[in-house]
XYZ file of C-alpha atoms in Angstrom:
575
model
C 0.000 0.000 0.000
C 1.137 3.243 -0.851
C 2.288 5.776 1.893
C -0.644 8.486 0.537
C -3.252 5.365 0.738
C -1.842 4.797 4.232
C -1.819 7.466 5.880
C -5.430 8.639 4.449
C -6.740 5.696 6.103
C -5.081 6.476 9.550
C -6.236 10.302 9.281
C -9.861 8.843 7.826
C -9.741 5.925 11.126
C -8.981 8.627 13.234
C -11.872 10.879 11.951
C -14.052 8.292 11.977
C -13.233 7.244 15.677
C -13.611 10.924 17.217
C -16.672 11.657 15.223
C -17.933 8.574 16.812
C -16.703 9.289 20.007
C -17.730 12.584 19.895
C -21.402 11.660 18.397
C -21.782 9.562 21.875
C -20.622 12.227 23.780
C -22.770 14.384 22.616
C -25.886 12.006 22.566
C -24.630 11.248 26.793
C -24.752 15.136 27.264
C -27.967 15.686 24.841
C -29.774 12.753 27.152
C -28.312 14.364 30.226
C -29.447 17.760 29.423
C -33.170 17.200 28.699
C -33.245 14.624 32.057
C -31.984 17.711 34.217
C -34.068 20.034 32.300
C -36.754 18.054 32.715
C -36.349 17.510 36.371
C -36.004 21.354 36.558
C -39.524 22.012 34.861
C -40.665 19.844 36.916
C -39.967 21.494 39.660
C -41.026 24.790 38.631
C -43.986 23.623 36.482
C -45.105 20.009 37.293
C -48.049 19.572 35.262
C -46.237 21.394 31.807
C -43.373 18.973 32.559
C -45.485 15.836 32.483
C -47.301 16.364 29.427
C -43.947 17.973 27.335
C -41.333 15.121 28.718
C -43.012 11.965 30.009
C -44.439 10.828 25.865
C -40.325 10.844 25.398
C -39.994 8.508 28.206
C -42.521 6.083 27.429
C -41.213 2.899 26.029
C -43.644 1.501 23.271
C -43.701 -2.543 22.789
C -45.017 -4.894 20.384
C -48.872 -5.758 21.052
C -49.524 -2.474 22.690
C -47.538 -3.195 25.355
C -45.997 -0.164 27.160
C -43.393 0.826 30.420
C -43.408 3.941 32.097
C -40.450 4.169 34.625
C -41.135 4.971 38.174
C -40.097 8.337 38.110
C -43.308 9.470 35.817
C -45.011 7.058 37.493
C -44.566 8.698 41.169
C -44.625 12.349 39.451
C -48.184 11.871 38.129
C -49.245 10.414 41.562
C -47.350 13.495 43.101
C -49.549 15.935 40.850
C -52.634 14.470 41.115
C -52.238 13.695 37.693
C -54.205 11.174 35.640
C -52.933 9.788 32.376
C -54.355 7.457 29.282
C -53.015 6.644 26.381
C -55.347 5.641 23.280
C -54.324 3.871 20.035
C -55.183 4.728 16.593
C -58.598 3.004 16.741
C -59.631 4.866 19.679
C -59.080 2.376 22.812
C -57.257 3.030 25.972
C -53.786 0.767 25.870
C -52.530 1.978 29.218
C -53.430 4.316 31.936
C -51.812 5.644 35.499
C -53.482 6.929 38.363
C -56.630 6.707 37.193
C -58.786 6.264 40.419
C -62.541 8.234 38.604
C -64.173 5.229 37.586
C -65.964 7.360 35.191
C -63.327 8.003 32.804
C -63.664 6.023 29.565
C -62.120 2.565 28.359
C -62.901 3.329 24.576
C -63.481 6.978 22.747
C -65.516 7.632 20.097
C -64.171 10.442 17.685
C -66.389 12.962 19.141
C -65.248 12.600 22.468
C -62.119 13.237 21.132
C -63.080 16.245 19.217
C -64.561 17.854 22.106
C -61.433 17.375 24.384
C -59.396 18.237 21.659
C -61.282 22.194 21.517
C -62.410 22.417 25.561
C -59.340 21.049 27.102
C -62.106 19.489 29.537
C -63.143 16.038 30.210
C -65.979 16.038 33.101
C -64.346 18.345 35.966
C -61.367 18.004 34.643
C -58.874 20.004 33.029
C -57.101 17.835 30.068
C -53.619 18.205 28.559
C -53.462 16.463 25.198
C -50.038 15.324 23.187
C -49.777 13.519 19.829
C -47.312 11.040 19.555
C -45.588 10.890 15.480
C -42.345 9.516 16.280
C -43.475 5.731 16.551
C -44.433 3.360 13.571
C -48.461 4.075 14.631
C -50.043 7.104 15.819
C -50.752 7.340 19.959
C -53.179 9.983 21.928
C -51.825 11.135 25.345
C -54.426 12.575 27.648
C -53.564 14.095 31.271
C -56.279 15.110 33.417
C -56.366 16.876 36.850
C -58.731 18.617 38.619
C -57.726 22.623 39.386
C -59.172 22.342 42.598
C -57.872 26.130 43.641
C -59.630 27.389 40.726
C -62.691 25.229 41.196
C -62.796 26.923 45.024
C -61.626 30.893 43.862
C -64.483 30.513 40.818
C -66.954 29.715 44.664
C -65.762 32.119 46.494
C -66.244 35.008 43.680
C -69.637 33.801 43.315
C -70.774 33.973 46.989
C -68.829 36.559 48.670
C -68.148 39.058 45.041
C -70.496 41.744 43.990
C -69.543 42.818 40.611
C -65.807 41.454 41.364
C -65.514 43.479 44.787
C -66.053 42.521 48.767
C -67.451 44.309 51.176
C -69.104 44.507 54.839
C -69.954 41.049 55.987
C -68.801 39.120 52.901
C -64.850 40.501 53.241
C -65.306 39.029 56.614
C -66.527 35.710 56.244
C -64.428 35.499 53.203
C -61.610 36.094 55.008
C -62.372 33.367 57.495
C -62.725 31.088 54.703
C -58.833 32.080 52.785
C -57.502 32.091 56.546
C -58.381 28.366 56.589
C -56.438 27.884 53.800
C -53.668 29.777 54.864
C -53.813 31.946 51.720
C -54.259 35.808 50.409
C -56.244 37.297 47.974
C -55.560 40.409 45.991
C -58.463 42.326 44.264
C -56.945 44.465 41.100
C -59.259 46.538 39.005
C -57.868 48.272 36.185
C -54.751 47.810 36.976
C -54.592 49.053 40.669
C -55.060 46.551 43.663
C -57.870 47.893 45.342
C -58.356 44.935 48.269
C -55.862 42.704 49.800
C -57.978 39.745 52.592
C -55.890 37.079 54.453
C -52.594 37.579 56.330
C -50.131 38.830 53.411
C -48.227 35.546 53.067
C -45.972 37.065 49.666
C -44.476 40.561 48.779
C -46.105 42.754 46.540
C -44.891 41.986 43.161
C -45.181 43.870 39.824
C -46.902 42.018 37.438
C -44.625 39.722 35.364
C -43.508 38.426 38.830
C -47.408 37.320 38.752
C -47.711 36.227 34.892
C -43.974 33.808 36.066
C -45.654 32.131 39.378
C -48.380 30.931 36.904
C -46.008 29.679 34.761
C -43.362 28.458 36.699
C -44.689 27.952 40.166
C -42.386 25.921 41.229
C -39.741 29.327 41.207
C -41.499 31.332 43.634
C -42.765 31.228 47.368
C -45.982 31.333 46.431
C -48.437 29.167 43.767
C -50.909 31.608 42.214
C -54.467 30.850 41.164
C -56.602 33.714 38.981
C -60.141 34.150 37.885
C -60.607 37.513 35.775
C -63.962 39.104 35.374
C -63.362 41.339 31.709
C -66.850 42.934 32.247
C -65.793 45.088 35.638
C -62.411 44.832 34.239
C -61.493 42.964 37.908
C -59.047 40.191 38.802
C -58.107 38.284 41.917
C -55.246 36.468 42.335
C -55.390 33.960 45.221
C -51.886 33.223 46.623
C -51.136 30.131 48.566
C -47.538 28.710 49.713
C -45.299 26.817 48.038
C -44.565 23.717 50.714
C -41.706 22.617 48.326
C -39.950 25.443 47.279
C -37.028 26.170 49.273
C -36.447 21.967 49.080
C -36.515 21.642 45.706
C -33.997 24.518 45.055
C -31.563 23.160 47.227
C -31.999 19.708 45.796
C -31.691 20.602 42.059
C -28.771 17.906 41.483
C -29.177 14.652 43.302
C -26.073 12.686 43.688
C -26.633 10.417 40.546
C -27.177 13.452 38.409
C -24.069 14.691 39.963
C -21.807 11.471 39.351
C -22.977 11.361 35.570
C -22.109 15.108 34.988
C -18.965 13.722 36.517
C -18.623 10.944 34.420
C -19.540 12.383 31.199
C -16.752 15.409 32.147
C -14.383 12.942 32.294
C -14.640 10.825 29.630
C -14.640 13.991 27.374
C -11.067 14.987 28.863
C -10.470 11.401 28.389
C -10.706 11.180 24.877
C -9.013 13.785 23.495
C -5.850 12.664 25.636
C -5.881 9.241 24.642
C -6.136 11.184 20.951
C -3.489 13.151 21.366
C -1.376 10.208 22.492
C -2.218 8.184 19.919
C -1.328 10.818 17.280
C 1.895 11.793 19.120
C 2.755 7.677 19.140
C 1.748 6.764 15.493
C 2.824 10.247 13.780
C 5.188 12.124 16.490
C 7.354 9.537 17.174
C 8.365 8.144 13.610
C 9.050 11.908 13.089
C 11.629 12.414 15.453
C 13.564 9.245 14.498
C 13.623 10.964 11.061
C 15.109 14.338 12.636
C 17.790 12.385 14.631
C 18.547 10.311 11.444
C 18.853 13.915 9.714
C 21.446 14.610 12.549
C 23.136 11.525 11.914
C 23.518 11.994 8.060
C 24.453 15.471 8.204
C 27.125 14.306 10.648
C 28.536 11.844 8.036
C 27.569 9.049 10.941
C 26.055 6.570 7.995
C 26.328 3.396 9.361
C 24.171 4.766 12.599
C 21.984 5.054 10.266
C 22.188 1.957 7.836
C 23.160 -0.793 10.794
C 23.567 1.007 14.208
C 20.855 1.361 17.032
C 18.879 3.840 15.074
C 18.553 0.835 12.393
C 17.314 -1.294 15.254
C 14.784 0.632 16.275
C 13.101 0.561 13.559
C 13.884 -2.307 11.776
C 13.644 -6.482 12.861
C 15.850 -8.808 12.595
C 14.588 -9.771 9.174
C 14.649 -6.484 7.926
C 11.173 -5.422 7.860
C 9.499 -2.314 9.223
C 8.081 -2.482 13.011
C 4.952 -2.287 13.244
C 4.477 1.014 14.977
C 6.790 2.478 12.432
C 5.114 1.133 9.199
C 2.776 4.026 8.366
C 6.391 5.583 7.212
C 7.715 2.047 5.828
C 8.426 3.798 2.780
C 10.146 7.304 4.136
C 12.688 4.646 6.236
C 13.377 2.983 3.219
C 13.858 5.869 0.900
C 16.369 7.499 4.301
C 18.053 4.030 3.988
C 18.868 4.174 0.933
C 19.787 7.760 0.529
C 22.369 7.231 3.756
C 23.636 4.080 1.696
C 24.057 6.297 -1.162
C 25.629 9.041 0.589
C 27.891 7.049 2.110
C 29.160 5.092 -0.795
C 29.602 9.175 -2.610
C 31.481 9.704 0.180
C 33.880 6.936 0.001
C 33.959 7.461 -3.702
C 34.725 10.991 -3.037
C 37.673 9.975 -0.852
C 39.030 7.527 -3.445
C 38.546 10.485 -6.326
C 40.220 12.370 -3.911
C 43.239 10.032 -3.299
C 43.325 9.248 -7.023
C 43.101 13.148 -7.853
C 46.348 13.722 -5.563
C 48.397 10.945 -7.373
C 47.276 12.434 -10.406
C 48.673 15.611 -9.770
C 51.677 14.096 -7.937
C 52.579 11.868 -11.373
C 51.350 15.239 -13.595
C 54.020 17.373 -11.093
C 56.502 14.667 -12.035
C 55.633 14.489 -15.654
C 56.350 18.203 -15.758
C 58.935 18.286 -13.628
C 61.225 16.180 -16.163
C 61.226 18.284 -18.873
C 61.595 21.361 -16.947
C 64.635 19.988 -15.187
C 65.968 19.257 -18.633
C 64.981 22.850 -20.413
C 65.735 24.845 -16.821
C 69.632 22.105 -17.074
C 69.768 23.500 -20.331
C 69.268 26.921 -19.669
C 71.978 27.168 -16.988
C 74.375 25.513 -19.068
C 73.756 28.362 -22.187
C 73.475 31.507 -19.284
C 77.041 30.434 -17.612
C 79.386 31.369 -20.450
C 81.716 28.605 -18.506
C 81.212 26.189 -21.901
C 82.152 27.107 -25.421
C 79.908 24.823 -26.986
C 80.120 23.190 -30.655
C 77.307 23.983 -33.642
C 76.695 20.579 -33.512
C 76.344 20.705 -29.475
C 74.143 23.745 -29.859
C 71.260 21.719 -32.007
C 71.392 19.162 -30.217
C 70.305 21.497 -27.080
C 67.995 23.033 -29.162
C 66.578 19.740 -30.035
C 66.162 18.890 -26.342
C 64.575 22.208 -25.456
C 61.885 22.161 -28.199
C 61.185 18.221 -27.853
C 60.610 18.748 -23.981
C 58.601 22.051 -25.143
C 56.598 20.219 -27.180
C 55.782 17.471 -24.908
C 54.538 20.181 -22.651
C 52.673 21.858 -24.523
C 50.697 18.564 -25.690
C 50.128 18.074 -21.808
C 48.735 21.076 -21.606
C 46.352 20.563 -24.122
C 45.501 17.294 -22.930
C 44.164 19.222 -19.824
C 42.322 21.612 -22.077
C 40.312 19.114 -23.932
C 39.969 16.857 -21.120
C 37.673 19.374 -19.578
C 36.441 20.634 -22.794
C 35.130 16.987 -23.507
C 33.561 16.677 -19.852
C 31.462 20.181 -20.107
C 30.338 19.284 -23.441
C 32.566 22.044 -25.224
C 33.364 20.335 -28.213
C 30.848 19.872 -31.489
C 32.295 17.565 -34.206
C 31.818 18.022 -37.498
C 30.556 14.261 -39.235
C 31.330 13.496 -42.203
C 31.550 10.382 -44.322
C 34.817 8.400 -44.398
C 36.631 5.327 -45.924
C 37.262 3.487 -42.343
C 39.375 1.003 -44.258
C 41.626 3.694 -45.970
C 41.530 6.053 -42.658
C 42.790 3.466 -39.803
C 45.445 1.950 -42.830
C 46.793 5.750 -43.014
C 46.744 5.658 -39.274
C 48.593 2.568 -38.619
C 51.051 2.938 -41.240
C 52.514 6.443 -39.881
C 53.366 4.678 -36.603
C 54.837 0.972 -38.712
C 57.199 4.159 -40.431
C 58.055 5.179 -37.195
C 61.837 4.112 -37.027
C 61.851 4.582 -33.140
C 59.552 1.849 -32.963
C 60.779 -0.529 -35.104
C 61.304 -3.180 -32.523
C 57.263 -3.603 -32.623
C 55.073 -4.908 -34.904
C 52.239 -3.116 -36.100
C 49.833 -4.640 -38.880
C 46.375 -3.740 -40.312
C 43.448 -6.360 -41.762
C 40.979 -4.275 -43.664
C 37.345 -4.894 -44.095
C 36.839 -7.453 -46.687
C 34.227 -5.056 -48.305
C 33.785 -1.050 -48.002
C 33.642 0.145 -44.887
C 32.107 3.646 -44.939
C 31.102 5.150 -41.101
C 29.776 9.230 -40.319
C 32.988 10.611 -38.396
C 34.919 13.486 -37.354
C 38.451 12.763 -38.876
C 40.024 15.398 -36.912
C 38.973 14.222 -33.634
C 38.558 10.292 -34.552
C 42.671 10.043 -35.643
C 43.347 11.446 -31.856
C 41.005 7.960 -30.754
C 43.348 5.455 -33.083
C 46.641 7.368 -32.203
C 45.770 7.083 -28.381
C 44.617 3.507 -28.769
C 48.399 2.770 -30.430
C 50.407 4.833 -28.647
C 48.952 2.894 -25.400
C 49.720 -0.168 -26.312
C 53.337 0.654 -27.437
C 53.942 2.532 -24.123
C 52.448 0.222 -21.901
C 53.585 -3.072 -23.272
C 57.570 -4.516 -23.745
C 59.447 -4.094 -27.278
C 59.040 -6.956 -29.865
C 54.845 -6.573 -28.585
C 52.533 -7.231 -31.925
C 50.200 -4.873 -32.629
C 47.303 -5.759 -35.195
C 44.967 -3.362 -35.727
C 40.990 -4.961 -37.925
C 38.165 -3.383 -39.296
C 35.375 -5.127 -39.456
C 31.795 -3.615 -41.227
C 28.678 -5.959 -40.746
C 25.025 -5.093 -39.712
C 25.296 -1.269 -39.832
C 27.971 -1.590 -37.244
C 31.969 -0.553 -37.935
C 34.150 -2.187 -35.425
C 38.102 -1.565 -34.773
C 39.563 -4.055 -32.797
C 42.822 -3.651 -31.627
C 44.812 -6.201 -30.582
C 48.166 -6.974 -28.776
C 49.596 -9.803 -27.015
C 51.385 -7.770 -24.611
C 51.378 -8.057 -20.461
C 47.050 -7.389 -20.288
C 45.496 -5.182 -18.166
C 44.448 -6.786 -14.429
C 40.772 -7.247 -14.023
C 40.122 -4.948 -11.068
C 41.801 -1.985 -13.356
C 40.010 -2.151 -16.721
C 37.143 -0.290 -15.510
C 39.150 2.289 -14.229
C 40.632 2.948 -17.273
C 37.984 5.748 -18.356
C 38.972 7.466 -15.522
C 40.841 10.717 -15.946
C 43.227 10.229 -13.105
C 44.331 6.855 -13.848
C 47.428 5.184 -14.989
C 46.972 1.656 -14.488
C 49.099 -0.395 -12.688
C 50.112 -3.349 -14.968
C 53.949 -2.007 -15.243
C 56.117 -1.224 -12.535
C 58.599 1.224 -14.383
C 57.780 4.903 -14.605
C 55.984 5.543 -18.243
C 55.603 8.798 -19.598
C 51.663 9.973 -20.031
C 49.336 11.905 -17.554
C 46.801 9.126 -17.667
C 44.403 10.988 -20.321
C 44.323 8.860 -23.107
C 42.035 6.465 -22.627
C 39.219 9.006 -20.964
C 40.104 11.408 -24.263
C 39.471 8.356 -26.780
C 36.307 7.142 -24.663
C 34.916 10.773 -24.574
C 35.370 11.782 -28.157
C 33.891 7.952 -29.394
C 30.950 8.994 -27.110
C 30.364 12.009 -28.552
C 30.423 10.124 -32.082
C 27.439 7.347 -30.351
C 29.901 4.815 -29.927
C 31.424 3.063 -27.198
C 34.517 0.779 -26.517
C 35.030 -2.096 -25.142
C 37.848 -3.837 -23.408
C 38.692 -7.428 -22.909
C 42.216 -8.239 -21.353
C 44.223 -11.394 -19.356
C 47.684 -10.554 -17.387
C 50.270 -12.131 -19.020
C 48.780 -12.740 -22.261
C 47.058 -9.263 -24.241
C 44.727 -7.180 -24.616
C 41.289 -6.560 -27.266
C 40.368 -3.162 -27.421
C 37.059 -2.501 -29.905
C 35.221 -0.025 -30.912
C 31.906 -0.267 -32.113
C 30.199 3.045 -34.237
């Protein structure tokens, strides 16, 4: 698997597992809020409270089978609550506290109609709720009597002439609210014009009224109000609130308490173990990486490649860990960049060695013919000799061979460089191979200074004609000869062949001189080499053979060598 593909599925696994963590959490706190909210409305407003929360709680079975946990259960007794609930065809499936006998087993869809617009069944006052949410429709009905407005609505009638009280009537009335321990308060158009009954509340302005109707379980007192709009008159009976100060000191019980708890926890939980998970699987890997970093910029590669860093990471078999695998492929790619690195750098120290002997044989191989020019020199600047005509050429002679020699070294440096940067275009033309190597070969068989060796030729038994750059392709042949006349003992033969067959023109040359060791004919490209396969001093600067190689390059060639120690060597090349 690729490291993109990886590491989207550990980012998408991640997601995945805090979005469902976090769902749950949020489901725990969503459940947790509406149970405390609706503990708190009903406290403040019991019978609002039942009808709004308690269809939620209901737990709806096959065959018309349903639970109601205690809790509703004791908060309908509490309330003096009744409740029924009544299927699609109109029947009553389950009912609580329902001690009227004369409330109905089955209702007909007028019944229903008429609840539906008076809010009344009988004496009582009924709450209706329609339940969507399961597979078939239900009908909630609560019912409770409002006894305090049942006994206000008597007391207006007896004691109230057109809404007030007076004489004997705010007397007896007032024996009658004393009983109950309440107050009434008379307000006409606005202004309270009669309060009867020890004042058992402050006097409040009237949204502090409008709340205790609406929350009654928030204030001292519960509040009970029957409105006459023809005198413009309302009383407002006031009667305490037993559970008040109780309830609002007992808003959390101690479960409530340890699930807030609980639920706090786990949500600091999660996000820890998160970030500990993401700091193991992503942190970690990514520190080895920056101490590997140190490592390699230190030059400390085998830390890297086989040391403990290795081990950390890498078993015994050389496979990934586990823990480390999301990465598998950054390790590998580090590996093998350190492995790289470190072989440039021990090919860098070997360039480096073979650069100094270079210069160290090129010092020596200008060094000679200086000492002979500078020798020279001397001798002519003295005046101490009084030499002959035929003394003085022969100095002359010296000087301008040694010159000479020089100045070829130096270009040998020039082109050298000039073939490595790409510096040199050649100019192809088409050429006679047979006629061009024979011209080649026979200038150096006419050579009387080598006359000890034998060179011969073996043309192409039919025309040979190859695209080449004469001027630069003679330097190739001339290098290829003069090497193996330098670097091989007198009385070595020579034979140079050119052979033309499937649109390919090879030149083998050939010599059954001392070879070339194995471990040094692929160093003989390089530009700093001499080779190794004589013992005496030769001169050369070890630029032939990476001059030839370069310039049949550049005419899409190559050569090849093949070579024993003791017994010669094949040198071809192939255009």
């Amino acid at each position: 698997m690729r490291l993109k593909h990886r590491i989207a599925i550990h980012f998408f696994t991640q997601i995945f597992v805090t979005f469902i963590a976090t769902f749950f959490m949020l489901v725990l706190f969503l459940i947790a809020g509406m149970h405390l909210l609706a503990k708190t409305e009903l406290i403040s407003n019991p019978k609002k409270a039942i009808v709004e929360n308690l269809p939620y709680s209901s737990l709806f079975k096959e065959d018309n089978h349903i639970e109601l946990n205690e809790t509703w259960q004791d908060a309908l007794r509490e309330n003096n609550i009744w409740m029924q609930i009544i299927n699609e065809d109109g029947k009553v499936i389950y009912e609580h506290n329902t001690i009227d006998s004369s409330l109905k087993n089955e209702y007909t869809i007028n019944d229903l109609l008429r609840i539906e617009e008076t809010n009344t069944l009988g004496n009582y006052t009924v709450e209706t709720y329609f339940e969507v949410w399961e597979p078939q429709p239900y009908y909630f009905l609560f019912g409770y009597l409002e006894e305090q407005q049942m006994l206000l609505q008597n007391w207006y009638d007896t004691y109230g002439d057109n809404g007030r009280v007076e004489g004997d009537n705010e007397n007896r009335l007032e024996e009658e609210i004393n009983k109950h321990k309440g107050m009434l308060e008379i307000y006409q158009d606005g202004k309270l014009i009669n309060t009867i009954g020890k004042s058992i509340a402050p006097k409040r302005k009237p949204l502090s009224i409008i709340g205790s109707m609406h929350v009654p379980g928030n204030f001292e007192t519960k509040v009970t109000v029957l409105n006459d709009d023809t005198e413009n008159i309302s009383w407002v009976y006031h009667e305490l609130n037993d559970t008040y100060t109780e309830r609002i000191v007992l808003f959390f019980s101690n479960e409530e308490l340890q699930i807030i708890i609980l639920i706090t926890l786990v949500s600091l939980i999660i996000p820890f173990i998160l970030s500990f998970w993401n700091g193991y699987r992503y942190g970690k890997p990514l520190l080895l990486l920056i101490n590997w970093l140190k490592f390699v910029e230190q030059k400390q590669y085998d830390t890297v490649l086989h040391g403990l860093e290795h081990k950390k990471i890498y078993r015994k078999n050389g496979k990934v860990k586990f823990r480390y695998r999301i990465y598998k492929e950054v390790f590998e790619s580090f590996s093998k960049l350190s492995e790289k690195l470190s072989l440039a750098d021990q090919e860098r120290a070997r360039l480096e060695k073979t650069r100094e002997e270079w210069m160290a044989g090129i010092s020596h191989d200008l060094r000679t013919p200086l000492s002979s020019i500078q020798g020279y020199g001397h001798m002519l600047e003295s005046d101490q000799y009084d030499f002959s005509r035929e003394e003085l050429q022969q100095i002359g002679t010296v000087i301008r061979d040694k010159s000479e020699y020089m100045v070829d070294l130096v270009n040998d440096f020039s082109l050298v460089f000039q073939l490595k940067n790409s510096a040199i275009t050649i100019q192809k033309e088409q050429v006679d191979i047979n006629s061009f190597i024979q011209n080649a070969v026979e200038k150096h068989s006419h050579d009387f200074t080598l006359y000890r060796n034998q060179i011969t030729f073996e043309p192409s038994p039919i025309s040979c004609v190859a695209a080449i750059d004469p001027k630069w392709f003679i330097r190739v042949v001339d290098n290829l000869l003069s090497n193996a006349i330098k670097h091989n003992p007198p009385e070595t033969t020579i034979h140079v062949k050119v052979n033309c067959e499937h649109d390919q023109t090879i030149i083998t040359f050939t010599d059954n001189g001392k070879g070339i060791a194995k471990e040094d004919i692929n160093k003989l490209f390089n530009r700093y080499y001499r080779g190794t396969n004589t013992t005496e001093q030769t001169e050369g600067e070890g630029l032939g053979m990476n001059i030839a190689n370069a310039i049949v390059e550049l005419h899409g060639g190559k050569i090849l060598i093949d070579s024993k120690v003791n017994k010669g060597t094949e040198i071809s090349i192939i255009l």
